[in-house]
PDB file of C-alpha atoms in Angstrom:
ATOM      1  CA  MET A 197      36.736 179.227 108.928  1.00  0.00           C
ATOM      2  CA  LEU A 198      33.592 179.353 111.049  1.00  0.00           C
ATOM      3  CA  PRO A 199      33.027 176.795 113.806  1.00  0.00           C
ATOM      4  CA  THR A 200      30.295 174.229 113.296  1.00  0.00           C
ATOM      5  CA  ARG A 201      27.073 174.150 115.281  1.00  0.00           C
ATOM      6  CA  ASP A 202      28.339 171.186 117.325  1.00  0.00           C
ATOM      7  CA  GLU A 203      31.588 172.971 118.226  1.00  0.00           C
ATOM      8  CA  VAL A 204      29.717 176.064 119.392  1.00  0.00           C
ATOM      9  CA  LEU A 205      27.263 173.951 121.386  1.00  0.00           C
ATOM     10  CA  ALA A 206      30.094 172.042 123.069  1.00  0.00           C
ATOM     11  CA  ALA A 207      31.959 175.260 123.919  1.00  0.00           C
ATOM     12  CA  VAL A 208      28.864 176.904 125.411  1.00  0.00           C
ATOM     13  CA  THR A 209      28.092 173.773 127.430  1.00  0.00           C
ATOM     14  CA  VAL A 210      31.611 173.610 128.857  1.00  0.00           C
ATOM     15  CA  ILE A 211      31.490 177.297 129.797  1.00  0.00           C
ATOM     16  CA  LEU A 212      28.068 176.977 131.470  1.00  0.00           C
ATOM     17  CA  VAL A 213      28.950 173.818 133.396  1.00  0.00           C
ATOM     18  CA  THR A 214      32.310 175.173 134.538  1.00  0.00           C
ATOM     19  CA  GLY A 215      30.794 178.470 135.623  1.00  0.00           C
ATOM     20  CA  SER A 216      27.882 176.844 137.438  1.00  0.00           C
ATOM     21  CA  LEU A 217      30.098 174.417 139.318  1.00  0.00           C
ATOM     22  CA  THR A 218      32.547 177.184 140.230  1.00  0.00           C
ATOM     23  CA  ILE A 219      29.776 179.368 141.634  1.00  0.00           C
ATOM     24  CA  ALA A 220      28.292 176.346 143.453  1.00  0.00           C
ATOM     25  CA  ILE A 221      31.633 175.744 145.142  1.00  0.00           C
ATOM     26  CA  ILE A 222      31.972 179.411 146.156  1.00  0.00           C
ATOM     27  CA  ASP A 223      28.376 180.018 147.308  1.00  0.00           C
ATOM     28  CA  ILE A 224      27.318 177.102 149.487  1.00  0.00           C
ATOM     29  CA  SER A 225      23.839 178.484 150.195  1.00  0.00           C
ATOM     30  CA  SER A 226      22.753 178.307 146.538  1.00  0.00           C
ATOM     31  CA  ARG A 227      24.573 175.064 145.677  1.00  0.00           C
ATOM     32  CA  PRO A 228      21.412 173.018 144.888  1.00  0.00           C
ATOM     33  CA  LEU A 229      20.242 175.621 142.370  1.00  0.00           C
ATOM     34  CA  PHE A 230      23.535 175.659 140.489  1.00  0.00           C
ATOM     35  CA  LEU A 231      23.743 171.864 140.476  1.00  0.00           C
ATOM     36  CA  GLU A 232      20.236 171.725 138.957  1.00  0.00           C
ATOM     37  CA  LEU A 233      21.340 174.260 136.333  1.00  0.00           C
ATOM     38  CA  THR A 234      24.324 172.053 135.526  1.00  0.00           C
ATOM     39  CA  LYS A 235      22.138 168.958 135.133  1.00  0.00           C
ATOM     40  CA  PHE A 236      19.755 170.937 132.909  1.00  0.00           C
ATOM     41  CA  THR A 237      22.618 172.172 130.712  1.00  0.00           C
ATOM     42  CA  VAL A 238      24.101 168.700 130.277  1.00  0.00           C
ATOM     43  CA  GLY A 239      20.635 167.325 129.484  1.00  0.00           C
ATOM     44  CA  ILE A 240      20.116 169.926 126.774  1.00  0.00           C
ATOM     45  CA  TYR A 241      23.530 169.153 125.314  1.00  0.00           C
ATOM     46  CA  ILE A 242      22.774 165.428 125.179  1.00  0.00           C
ATOM     47  CA  GLY A 243      19.321 166.093 123.725  1.00  0.00           C
ATOM     48  CA  LEU A 244      20.704 168.278 120.963  1.00  0.00           C
ATOM     49  CA  SER A 245      23.542 165.859 120.227  1.00  0.00           C
ATOM     50  CA  VAL A 246      21.305 162.855 119.556  1.00  0.00           C
ATOM     51  CA  PRO A 247      20.619 162.575 115.829  1.00  0.00           C
ATOM     52  CA  ARG A 248      17.028 163.083 114.759  1.00  0.00           C
ATOM     53  CA  THR A 249      15.088 160.323 113.057  1.00  0.00           C
ATOM     54  CA  ARG A 250      13.177 161.130 109.924  1.00  0.00           C
TER      55      ARG A 250
END
């Protein structure tokens, strides 16, 4: 059984956020960039999760 679009989107979001925060913790000099990437990723996830009006 194939995963649904929402399951794939959630999995990709978790991977991106976890990876970005991990790298931000390790590399202090580029922390603001990775935190912006995390905010961007969460924003895209929320934007794609909101149902569309017709």
